[in-house]
Amino acid sequence: MSVINKIRERSGLAVGIIAVSLILFIVGGDLLGGRSLLFGGNQQEVGEIAGQSIDYQEFNAKVDELRAQFEQQSGRAPAEQDMAQLREQAWNQLLFEIAYQKEFDKLGLKVSPEELVDMVQGNNISPAVRQAFTNPQTGVFDKSTIINYLKGLKNLPPQQQAAWASFEKNLSSDRLREKYEGLMRLSVFATTAEAQKEYQAQNSKADIKFLFVPYYTINDTTVKVTDSQLQDYLNKHKDEYPGVNTRSLQYVTFSVAPSKDDSAALYNQIKSLARGLGAAQNDSAFALQNSDVRVPLYITAGEMPEQLRASIPTFSPGGIYGPFREGNTYFIYKYGGSKKDTSFTARASHILIRPTAQTDSAKSEARRRAEGILQQIQGGASFEALAQTNSADGSAQNGGDLGYFKNNGQMVKPFESAVFGASSAGLIPRIVETDFGYHIIKVTQPKTDVLYRIAAIGKTIAPSQTTRDEALRKADQFASDVHTKEEFDAKVKEDKSIVVATADRVPENASNINALADARSVVRWAFDDKTDLNSVSEPFEIGDQYVIAVLTNKTNKDDVKVEDYRTELTAKVRNEIKGEQIISKLGNASGTLESIAQKYGAGALVETAEDVNLANGFLRSAGVDPIALGKAFGLKPGKRSKPFAGDGGVLMVETTRLTPAPAIADYALYKTQIQQNTASRIGFYINEAIKEAAKVEDRRAKFY
């Protein structure tokens, strides 16, 4: 009775809660959440461009417009990956309309109506128009096609008319951008001094000898790095370590994998479908209606799965074969006869002996080796074993097996002629020469032009609702027991079946977390202002698994800390310390570089490099080291540098010959090179400069 009285006492509150819940259900999208109308106007901003606020509704309207165009063009609803691309496209359009347009207006750049007509149906057709109206069967663009389309445009549905208007608008935008970037490219200039410097960098040559002690020759564990050293390094190199908003996570997953019962249920279902397929008059339509997997109606033996191919000798019209399991899919097949193909299919294995060089002696040696292997096989040796140990082709690991292939140019001509010229299976008793080398070939399935009519049904094993519920129950149980990082760690330690994954420095706009695809829900949770360090999430359903995460670290773009770059900083500081140790051990070395290396001991290398230049010099063990190259060209021949720390280790450089670039009268070629290199990147430079000038703030990650 006391329970009933309490319910009566609280009935007014309950009715109020229900009423508010109904209101929130109806308008909740605008009242609550990251774009709430109840929490201030700036909560609705997805970003800001050139001082102009981008409202959520405005941005979403543009995304919806692009979504409609996508659905019309593709005939399907966009997947999440498609939506991410559409949102990026919408953002770039806004960036163009706001930031770029200001620059166009300053210069008076426009696209006139006459110019637009010329782009669509005149003498200078836009590539986008050509692509959209090219006949897919013939690959030919016919101007009359687009003219007829425009004549009938007013009779098309409103959605198609709107799509065309948007297409024309994009044509104008693209042309404006082309004009702007063209002006910028024409403004690129290289001075004679720059050209002379580039010429000298490319054409001055040096022969050098160098001593190199790699940092890795000192074990990392012997070098202690302190936090104060890391902080000092960060303070000196702040420009190299920009602040970024990131989150680091640990997470566990509870897989929604199909159970044995799910597999058994599907097996029974596919056996039932087999009876229906066998009785179906229109078996191809029946298969199409019931299959999760699309399989062509006519296939070659090479296109069949192994289990079905093994059944070819028993094929009879109307016969049902299977169920066969391939991965997580059960297949059944109905044989409906055969016909001739327009090409032949065969299967072969080979052993490739490749010459070590393109010289007559190397080719002769390779042929002798191939003939020796052929004789071994003819004498009874295993083709597969010899392929694994001798073949220079990637098929060696499969005993030389190349699988099935057609005589349509998939293989080089001499090889193809040898295989498809064979009348039966077996070893071809001669060496076949191609551009790749010398081949020993075994035909395992001789040529055939038979196409088999196969109506196929494939059903993929999927987790049942019972299986999903069980996975969710386990995830919920874990989440209810865990509320802090300490509890998370303790629970994982207690249950050895749970595997913890780590994701460091996840950016705010990340779509995936390690192998977790479409994990935006986890990323948004990690970046939510209410999510504190060491917080544990509720279960997220991502694909066929439930994910529970714990937030382990935050980085802030306005407050760079050692912890944000600890791994990178530790490697840099450790190498600095190693460099000091190596330089100290080398001391005031004298004598030849070889004697210095011998005195230093293990790890010291002495090498030579000839005809190196400043533009693209490479030192074999040391790699590309600008400091070493600079010192080499700064020394007089016969002189040697003191030990110095390079990118990969400590070096001493000795210049043995220096050949300055000969003087030339005209540096026009090098001016052109500089201008072309700069002009090729002008689009990127412009985009970055405009975004910087517009002070773009992108907050889309809080909404999507």
XYZ file of C-alpha atoms in Angstrom, residues 14-674:
661
model
C 5.734 12.021 -13.509
C 3.216 13.751 -15.780
C 5.487 16.810 -15.906
C 8.495 14.731 -16.819
C 6.540 12.977 -19.587
C 5.345 16.311 -20.984
C 8.841 17.784 -21.018
C 10.159 14.575 -22.586
C 7.627 14.838 -25.410
C 8.637 18.458 -26.071
C 12.302 17.538 -26.107
C 11.563 14.613 -28.425
C 9.865 16.967 -30.887
C 12.398 19.827 -30.836
C 15.294 18.278 -28.958
C 17.677 18.519 -31.897
C 17.528 22.312 -31.641
C 17.358 22.610 -27.864
C 19.942 20.178 -26.610
C 23.362 18.928 -27.603
C 26.404 20.628 -29.032
C 24.277 22.997 -31.167
C 21.750 23.826 -28.416
C 19.626 26.951 -28.629
C 19.510 27.014 -24.843
C 23.227 27.502 -24.305
C 24.161 30.581 -26.272
C 24.508 31.382 -29.950
C 28.131 30.324 -30.303
C 27.106 26.741 -29.519
C 25.586 26.617 -33.019
C 28.764 27.650 -34.835
C 30.524 24.959 -36.808
C 33.295 27.431 -37.514
C 34.384 30.890 -38.547
C 35.893 32.116 -41.832
C 37.273 35.633 -42.241
C 35.310 36.805 -39.227
C 32.033 35.363 -40.540
C 30.320 32.845 -38.302
C 29.219 29.605 -39.983
C 25.934 28.553 -38.436
C 25.105 24.866 -38.028
C 21.814 25.151 -39.897
C 23.481 27.047 -42.751
C 26.238 24.478 -43.033
C 23.864 21.541 -42.779
C 21.678 23.000 -45.528
C 24.688 23.039 -47.846
C 25.521 19.458 -46.873
C 21.906 18.415 -47.544
C 22.110 20.032 -50.971
C 25.233 18.044 -51.791
C 23.651 14.897 -50.370
C 20.669 15.296 -52.715
C 23.019 15.683 -55.685
C 24.942 12.587 -54.598
C 21.768 10.497 -54.340
C 20.575 11.679 -57.738
C 23.884 10.932 -59.446
C 24.688 7.634 -57.718
C 21.190 6.276 -57.191
C 21.915 5.408 -53.557
C 22.041 6.991 -50.134
C 25.540 8.107 -49.059
C 27.402 5.951 -46.548
C 29.148 7.561 -43.576
C 32.401 7.740 -45.504
C 30.569 9.503 -48.342
C 28.987 11.918 -45.855
C 32.411 12.834 -44.477
C 33.516 13.729 -48.012
C 30.328 15.727 -48.630
C 30.853 17.707 -45.423
C 34.429 18.428 -46.487
C 33.162 19.563 -49.886
C 30.583 21.831 -48.252
C 33.247 23.367 -46.010
C 35.556 24.016 -48.964
C 32.700 25.674 -50.840
C 32.117 28.027 -47.912
C 35.821 28.743 -47.680
C 35.785 29.616 -51.366
C 32.640 31.761 -51.204
C 33.835 33.757 -48.198
C 37.627 33.893 -48.167
C 38.516 33.486 -51.825
C 35.728 35.731 -53.097
C 37.159 38.690 -51.186
C 40.425 38.294 -53.064
C 38.604 37.987 -56.400
C 36.597 41.131 -55.694
C 39.767 43.113 -54.903
C 41.157 42.228 -58.324
C 37.873 42.554 -60.184
C 37.929 38.924 -61.312
C 34.603 37.707 -62.702
C 33.081 35.096 -64.998
C 30.697 36.768 -67.433
C 27.484 35.098 -68.670
C 29.047 34.887 -72.135
C 32.112 33.134 -70.726
C 29.932 30.625 -68.881
C 28.005 29.851 -72.087
C 31.309 29.305 -73.876
C 32.376 26.882 -71.134
C 29.145 24.889 -71.407
C 28.298 24.852 -75.106
C 30.810 27.043 -76.938
C 34.300 26.584 -78.317
C 36.059 26.204 -74.952
C 34.112 23.436 -73.223
C 34.990 22.939 -69.551
C 36.644 19.567 -68.761
C 33.929 19.027 -66.124
C 31.228 19.399 -68.799
C 33.093 17.076 -71.150
C 33.339 14.451 -68.439
C 29.670 14.735 -67.468
C 28.365 14.489 -71.038
C 30.779 12.011 -72.629
C 29.055 8.884 -73.928
C 30.160 6.092 -71.553
C 29.831 3.463 -74.305
C 31.829 5.251 -77.011
C 33.956 7.608 -74.917
C 33.035 10.413 -77.320
C 31.840 13.898 -76.316
C 29.145 15.360 -78.551
C 28.273 19.020 -78.016
C 24.734 18.437 -79.306
C 24.066 16.176 -76.307
C 24.438 19.004 -73.814
C 22.572 21.477 -76.051
C 19.606 19.093 -76.205
C 19.823 18.601 -72.430
C 19.662 22.354 -71.830
C 16.730 22.735 -74.220
C 14.760 20.219 -72.164
C 15.986 21.432 -68.765
C 12.777 23.306 -67.919
C 10.820 20.056 -68.316
C 13.004 18.113 -65.888
C 12.081 17.564 -62.190
C 12.941 20.469 -59.829
C 15.728 18.424 -58.191
C 17.528 18.010 -61.516
C 17.108 21.689 -62.357
C 18.597 22.598 -58.972
C 21.450 20.148 -59.541
C 22.265 21.828 -62.876
C 22.195 25.290 -61.286
C 24.651 24.061 -58.660
C 26.833 22.500 -61.380
C 26.979 25.805 -63.284
C 27.820 27.665 -60.080
C 30.732 25.301 -59.475
C 31.921 25.841 -63.053
C 32.112 29.582 -62.394
C 33.901 29.026 -59.090
C 36.458 26.739 -60.690
C 37.111 29.210 -63.504
C 37.594 32.070 -61.030
C 40.070 30.001 -59.088
C 41.922 29.103 -62.309
C 42.186 32.800 -63.204
C 43.444 33.729 -59.748
C 46.022 30.950 -59.622
C 47.054 31.809 -63.183
C 47.758 35.385 -62.132
C 49.786 34.139 -59.187
C 51.793 31.776 -61.397
C 52.590 34.635 -63.770
C 53.868 36.635 -60.803
C 56.471 34.003 -59.900
C 59.969 35.343 -60.536
C 63.483 34.038 -59.965
C 66.492 36.360 -59.749
C 69.794 35.737 -61.492
C 71.418 35.272 -58.074
C 68.901 32.532 -57.197
C 69.462 30.829 -60.556
C 73.236 31.016 -60.125
C 72.974 29.462 -56.672
C 70.764 26.639 -58.019
C 73.192 26.038 -60.899
C 76.125 25.780 -58.506
C 74.243 23.444 -56.157
C 73.504 21.079 -59.036
C 76.829 21.224 -60.828
C 79.564 21.719 -58.224
C 80.970 18.264 -57.434
C 82.992 16.861 -54.567
C 84.710 13.582 -53.785
C 84.746 12.993 -50.059
C 85.861 10.478 -47.481
C 84.025 10.402 -44.190
C 84.049 8.664 -40.845
C 80.592 7.853 -39.515
C 79.549 6.578 -36.088
C 75.768 5.966 -36.059
C 73.839 6.879 -32.934
C 72.319 3.407 -32.837
C 75.727 1.921 -31.985
C 75.146 3.148 -28.422
C 72.392 1.217 -26.657
C 69.409 3.404 -25.742
C 69.183 1.880 -22.283
C 72.619 3.263 -21.384
C 71.534 6.873 -21.978
C 69.403 8.507 -19.289
C 67.166 11.392 -20.366
C 65.610 13.654 -17.719
C 62.410 15.696 -17.928
C 64.385 18.919 -17.500
C 66.482 18.032 -20.559
C 63.323 17.373 -22.536
C 61.830 20.704 -21.452
C 65.025 22.570 -22.370
C 65.015 20.981 -25.826
C 61.333 21.823 -26.334
C 61.949 25.446 -25.292
C 64.721 25.762 -27.902
C 62.722 24.121 -30.711
C 59.158 25.328 -30.142
C 58.620 26.040 -33.834
C 59.218 22.369 -34.616
C 56.540 21.159 -32.196
C 53.277 23.004 -32.875
C 50.403 22.611 -30.487
C 47.627 20.262 -31.584
C 44.387 19.308 -29.912
C 44.587 15.542 -29.484
C 43.369 12.826 -27.168
C 44.997 9.568 -26.158
C 42.886 6.543 -25.303
C 42.953 2.996 -24.167
C 40.000 0.847 -25.107
C 38.618 -2.661 -25.020
C 36.258 -4.284 -27.504
C 33.524 -6.861 -27.169
C 33.099 -8.548 -30.533
C 29.660 -9.292 -31.921
C 30.974 -12.306 -33.814
C 28.488 -14.900 -35.121
C 28.089 -17.833 -32.766
C 27.967 -21.549 -33.604
C 24.196 -21.341 -33.331
C 24.144 -18.471 -35.843
C 26.254 -20.544 -38.244
C 24.011 -23.591 -37.797
C 20.871 -21.521 -38.388
C 22.269 -20.083 -41.609
C 23.378 -23.535 -42.753
C 19.800 -24.760 -42.405
C 18.567 -21.671 -44.246
C 20.955 -22.189 -47.173
C 19.919 -25.853 -47.429
C 16.306 -24.705 -47.669
C 17.291 -22.200 -50.363
C 19.061 -25.028 -52.214
C 15.741 -26.805 -52.596
C 14.151 -23.610 -53.875
C 17.022 -22.987 -56.286
C 16.756 -26.522 -57.629
C 13.016 -26.137 -58.286
C 13.185 -22.567 -59.645
C 12.326 -22.194 -63.349
C 14.128 -18.850 -63.462
C 17.097 -19.839 -61.326
C 19.154 -16.705 -62.064
C 16.342 -14.439 -60.802
C 15.869 -16.660 -57.735
C 19.604 -16.462 -56.979
C 19.701 -12.697 -57.468
C 16.751 -12.230 -55.112
C 18.149 -14.404 -52.325
C 21.928 -13.930 -52.436
C 24.017 -11.571 -50.311
C 26.860 -11.882 -52.823
C 26.757 -11.124 -56.535
C 28.344 -13.827 -58.729
C 28.392 -13.586 -62.568
C 26.073 -16.090 -64.239
C 28.788 -17.375 -66.595
C 32.228 -18.114 -65.135
C 35.367 -19.990 -66.145
C 36.847 -22.839 -64.164
C 39.549 -20.442 -62.988
C 36.939 -18.110 -61.525
C 35.334 -20.909 -59.499
C 36.192 -21.529 -55.847
C 38.302 -24.657 -55.371
C 35.472 -26.728 -53.886
C 33.170 -26.070 -56.835
C 35.952 -26.565 -59.382
C 36.626 -30.009 -57.927
C 32.990 -30.881 -58.725
C 33.282 -30.131 -62.480
C 33.616 -33.828 -63.450
C 30.258 -34.527 -61.767
C 28.385 -31.537 -63.248
C 24.926 -32.366 -64.617
C 22.303 -29.852 -65.799
C 20.096 -28.758 -62.899
C 22.479 -30.230 -60.326
C 22.919 -28.466 -56.963
C 26.414 -28.257 -55.453
C 27.162 -27.227 -51.906
C 26.667 -25.794 -49.384
C 30.345 -24.811 -49.394
C 31.734 -22.452 -46.781
C 34.173 -19.723 -47.816
C 35.186 -17.535 -44.918
C 31.964 -16.341 -43.298
C 29.754 -17.130 -46.279
C 27.887 -20.275 -47.305
C 27.422 -20.836 -51.054
C 25.175 -23.093 -53.108
C 25.471 -23.471 -56.874
C 23.202 -24.724 -59.646
C 24.785 -25.885 -62.889
C 22.880 -24.908 -66.015
C 25.087 -25.953 -68.916
C 28.008 -24.340 -70.707
C 29.013 -22.327 -73.762
C 32.154 -21.244 -75.571
C 34.122 -18.223 -74.342
C 35.736 -15.693 -76.677
C 39.126 -16.361 -75.072
C 40.980 -19.273 -73.514
C 41.908 -19.828 -69.857
C 44.803 -21.924 -68.551
C 46.766 -22.495 -65.373
C 50.531 -22.790 -65.081
C 53.510 -22.662 -62.733
C 56.959 -21.338 -63.544
C 60.488 -20.851 -62.266
C 62.060 -17.545 -63.313
C 65.836 -17.248 -63.552
C 66.722 -13.585 -63.949
C 70.154 -12.470 -65.270
C 72.207 -10.517 -62.761
C 72.918 -7.896 -65.443
C 71.878 -7.105 -69.014
C 75.114 -8.386 -70.498
C 75.688 -11.343 -72.825
C 77.757 -13.200 -70.235
C 75.145 -12.706 -67.476
C 72.351 -13.863 -69.808
C 74.320 -16.943 -70.836
C 74.957 -17.818 -67.201
C 71.241 -17.414 -66.367
C 70.245 -19.659 -69.290
C 72.758 -22.353 -68.221
C 71.326 -22.227 -64.715
C 67.744 -22.523 -66.045
C 68.667 -25.481 -68.251
C 70.273 -27.207 -65.259
C 67.055 -26.812 -63.221
C 64.967 -28.088 -66.161
C 67.161 -31.203 -66.313
C 66.693 -31.769 -62.570
C 62.898 -31.652 -62.962
C 63.011 -33.990 -65.955
C 65.043 -36.319 -63.768
C 62.304 -36.433 -61.129
C 63.077 -33.477 -58.841
C 60.151 -31.545 -57.332
C 59.131 -28.556 -59.482
C 57.541 -26.822 -56.483
C 60.599 -27.255 -54.241
C 62.958 -25.950 -56.916
C 60.643 -23.001 -57.555
C 60.702 -22.045 -53.874
C 64.499 -22.064 -53.724
C 65.402 -20.715 -57.181
C 62.646 -18.598 -58.734
C 63.083 -14.795 -58.811
C 59.308 -14.307 -59.151
C 56.874 -13.590 -56.309
C 55.066 -16.843 -57.109
C 58.052 -18.775 -55.691
C 56.430 -18.954 -52.259
C 53.499 -20.804 -53.890
C 55.749 -23.306 -55.615
C 55.657 -21.189 -58.782
C 51.876 -21.401 -59.168
C 50.474 -18.455 -61.168
C 46.848 -19.545 -60.917
C 44.473 -19.221 -63.863
C 44.928 -16.552 -66.538
C 43.531 -15.712 -69.969
C 45.292 -15.360 -73.314
C 44.434 -11.668 -73.479
C 47.827 -10.166 -72.794
C 47.969 -10.809 -69.055
C 51.302 -12.538 -69.615
C 54.178 -11.471 -71.883
C 53.836 -12.862 -75.404
C 56.490 -15.653 -75.401
C 55.235 -16.964 -72.068
C 51.585 -16.812 -73.172
C 52.363 -18.554 -76.487
C 54.176 -21.379 -74.698
C 51.341 -22.026 -72.218
C 48.444 -21.728 -74.667
C 50.362 -23.663 -77.308
C 50.529 -26.708 -75.042
C 47.949 -29.391 -75.855
C 48.081 -31.075 -72.463
C 49.191 -30.585 -68.890
C 52.823 -31.125 -67.981
C 56.321 -29.714 -68.108
C 57.230 -27.736 -71.226
C 60.526 -29.380 -72.296
C 62.353 -26.178 -73.234
C 63.428 -22.871 -71.721
C 61.215 -19.881 -72.584
C 62.985 -16.516 -72.798
C 61.170 -13.232 -72.079
C 62.197 -9.703 -71.121
C 62.105 -10.852 -67.485
C 64.573 -13.692 -67.919
C 64.406 -17.460 -68.490
C 61.339 -19.512 -67.521
C 60.866 -23.198 -66.763
C 57.104 -23.724 -67.216
C 54.718 -26.429 -66.089
C 51.163 -26.328 -67.449
C 48.868 -27.541 -64.673
C 45.532 -26.985 -66.457
C 45.657 -26.831 -70.277
C 43.751 -24.178 -72.170
C 39.967 -24.290 -72.252
C 37.338 -21.929 -73.635
C 34.417 -23.348 -71.662
C 32.135 -20.959 -69.767
C 29.923 -22.565 -67.130
C 26.426 -21.273 -66.401
C 26.263 -21.178 -62.596
C 23.369 -19.702 -60.591
C 24.920 -18.964 -57.194
C 23.515 -17.984 -53.813
C 25.850 -16.775 -51.089
C 24.603 -16.076 -47.574
C 26.936 -14.400 -45.098
C 26.854 -15.553 -41.503
C 25.728 -12.623 -39.387
C 25.293 -12.370 -35.628
C 21.727 -12.895 -34.486
C 19.971 -10.496 -32.134
C 20.576 -12.995 -29.343
C 24.309 -12.903 -30.055
C 24.290 -9.089 -30.174
C 22.400 -8.928 -26.895
C 24.943 -11.227 -25.241
C 27.866 -9.065 -26.449
C 26.088 -5.930 -25.200
C 25.411 -7.602 -21.864
C 29.142 -8.303 -21.433
C 30.044 -4.751 -22.433
C 27.437 -3.287 -20.079
C 28.681 -5.483 -17.256
C 32.243 -4.281 -17.832
C 31.113 -0.650 -17.973
C 29.048 -0.966 -14.782
C 32.079 -2.335 -12.901
C 34.503 0.290 -14.216
C 34.335 4.049 -13.620
C 37.983 5.111 -13.323
C 41.291 4.316 -15.009
C 42.386 2.369 -11.938
C 39.253 0.210 -12.050
C 39.696 -0.177 -15.829
C 43.245 -1.478 -15.354
C 42.239 -3.760 -12.503
C 39.355 -5.282 -14.488
C 41.571 -5.946 -17.502
C 44.222 -7.527 -15.295
C 41.579 -9.737 -13.705
C 40.092 -10.950 -17.015
C 42.873 -12.258 -19.271
C 40.460 -12.652 -22.217
C 40.133 -8.866 -22.540
C 42.741 -7.198 -24.737
C 43.566 -3.512 -24.283
C 44.383 -1.367 -27.331
C 46.086 2.026 -27.208
C 45.531 5.017 -29.491
C 47.868 7.953 -28.930
C 47.369 11.539 -30.093
C 44.054 11.067 -31.894
C 43.163 14.332 -33.712
C 39.786 15.974 -33.275
C 38.659 15.275 -36.842
C 39.715 11.613 -36.884
C 37.220 9.188 -38.402
C 39.085 6.027 -37.448
C 40.901 4.934 -34.309
C 43.509 2.350 -35.228
C 41.487 -0.397 -36.937
C 38.163 0.932 -35.637
C 36.458 2.397 -38.700
C 33.767 5.091 -38.403
C 34.657 5.726 -34.756
C 33.494 9.352 -34.661
C 31.260 8.672 -31.640
C 34.317 7.689 -29.560
C 36.332 10.685 -30.807
C 33.506 13.115 -29.986
C 33.233 11.610 -26.500
C 36.989 12.000 -25.973
C 36.876 15.683 -27.001
C 33.708 16.530 -25.090
C 34.389 19.226 -22.482
C 32.641 17.063 -19.886
C 35.030 14.138 -20.428
C 37.779 14.344 -17.810
C 41.106 12.566 -17.788
C 40.782 8.925 -16.685
C 37.035 8.969 -17.467
C 35.563 5.703 -18.757
C 32.962 5.751 -21.522
C 29.713 3.888 -21.911
C 29.728 1.145 -24.577
C 29.805 2.450 -28.170
C 28.493 0.223 -30.940
C 31.009 0.415 -33.802
C 30.513 -2.058 -36.603
C 30.317 -5.557 -35.183
C 31.719 -4.730 -31.762
C 31.106 -2.704 -28.638
C 33.883 -0.385 -27.538
C 34.596 1.002 -24.056
C 37.323 3.649 -23.832
C 39.242 5.436 -21.115
C 40.743 8.894 -21.708
C 44.436 8.784 -20.792
C 45.818 12.102 -22.055
C 44.886 15.475 -23.578
C 47.018 17.875 -25.589
C 46.096 21.511 -26.137
C 47.258 23.480 -29.157
C 47.733 26.582 -26.995
C 49.745 24.828 -24.296
C 52.432 22.490 -25.639
C 53.864 20.198 -22.984
C 56.709 17.711 -22.973
C 54.170 14.932 -22.550
C 52.608 15.844 -25.892
C 55.813 14.905 -27.730
C 57.633 12.770 -25.170
C 58.580 9.975 -27.577
C 59.920 12.329 -30.266
C 61.682 14.602 -27.784
C 63.292 11.678 -25.977
C 64.736 10.369 -29.265
C 66.152 13.808 -30.131
C 67.690 14.465 -26.710
C 69.034 10.921 -26.469
C 70.790 11.366 -29.819
C 72.226 14.697 -28.655
C 73.692 12.962 -25.606
C 75.013 10.118 -27.742
C 76.558 12.665 -30.099
C 78.375 14.325 -27.203
C 79.632 10.940 -25.989
C 80.896 9.934 -29.452
C 82.582 13.307 -30.064
C 84.206 13.098 -26.634
C 85.497 9.588 -27.361
C 86.878 10.656 -30.749
C 88.619 13.573 -29.007
C 91.228 15.534 -30.964
C 91.692 12.656 -33.362
C 94.695 12.663 -35.668
C 96.008 10.382 -38.376
C 94.006 8.884 -41.207
C 90.269 8.383 -40.904
C 90.905 4.630 -40.997
C 93.297 4.825 -38.028
C 90.850 7.055 -36.114
C 88.043 4.559 -36.760
C 90.268 1.682 -35.630
C 91.166 3.551 -32.469
C 87.488 4.353 -31.779
C 86.495 0.710 -32.065
C 83.230 -1.043 -32.994
C 80.647 1.052 -34.773
C 82.938 3.463 -36.632
C 82.704 3.277 -40.435
C 84.892 4.895 -43.097
C 83.372 5.351 -46.533
C 83.867 7.380 -49.712
C 81.400 9.226 -51.913
C 82.202 10.525 -55.383
C 80.649 13.315 -57.439
C 78.227 14.387 -54.708
C 76.482 17.729 -55.052
C 74.544 20.010 -52.752
C 71.232 19.560 -54.554
C 70.785 15.842 -53.946
C 73.937 14.454 -52.350
C 73.620 11.031 -50.708
C 76.142 9.447 -48.338
C 75.636 5.699 -48.315
C 75.512 4.881 -44.574
C 74.740 8.403 -43.358
C 71.992 9.009 -45.936
C 71.105 12.570 -46.923
C 72.831 14.766 -44.330
C 72.732 18.504 -45.208
C 75.225 19.397 -42.465
C 77.782 16.921 -43.800
C 77.312 18.131 -47.382
C 77.665 21.762 -46.308
C 80.908 21.046 -44.491
C 82.274 19.036 -47.430
C 81.745 21.938 -49.844
C 83.075 24.422 -47.301
C 86.437 22.646 -46.977
C 89.444 22.999 -49.218
C 90.676 19.783 -50.862
C 92.847 17.790 -48.472
C 91.265 19.363 -45.387
C 89.165 17.578 -42.777
C 86.417 18.716 -40.434
C 86.325 18.154 -36.713
C 83.798 15.594 -35.421
C 80.235 16.973 -35.595
C 76.752 15.660 -34.892
C 74.693 14.931 -37.999
C 71.160 13.619 -38.445
C 71.977 9.947 -37.953
C 75.281 9.989 -36.147
C 78.617 11.734 -35.690
C 80.744 12.416 -38.766
C 84.181 13.617 -39.739
C 84.344 14.755 -43.361
C 87.447 14.995 -45.513
C 87.209 16.616 -48.954
C 89.564 14.890 -51.395
C 88.500 16.689 -54.561
C 86.364 19.768 -55.182
C 85.250 20.717 -58.696
C 83.421 24.041 -58.795
C 80.712 24.410 -61.420
C 82.188 26.045 -64.521
C 81.042 29.579 -65.194
C 78.282 29.975 -67.756
C 76.933 33.093 -69.433
C 73.208 32.341 -69.252
C 71.269 31.061 -66.227
C 67.862 31.155 -67.964
C 67.420 27.362 -67.699
C 67.819 27.473 -63.910
C 65.521 30.480 -63.601
C 62.907 28.441 -65.464
C 63.433 25.441 -63.164
C 62.930 27.559 -60.040
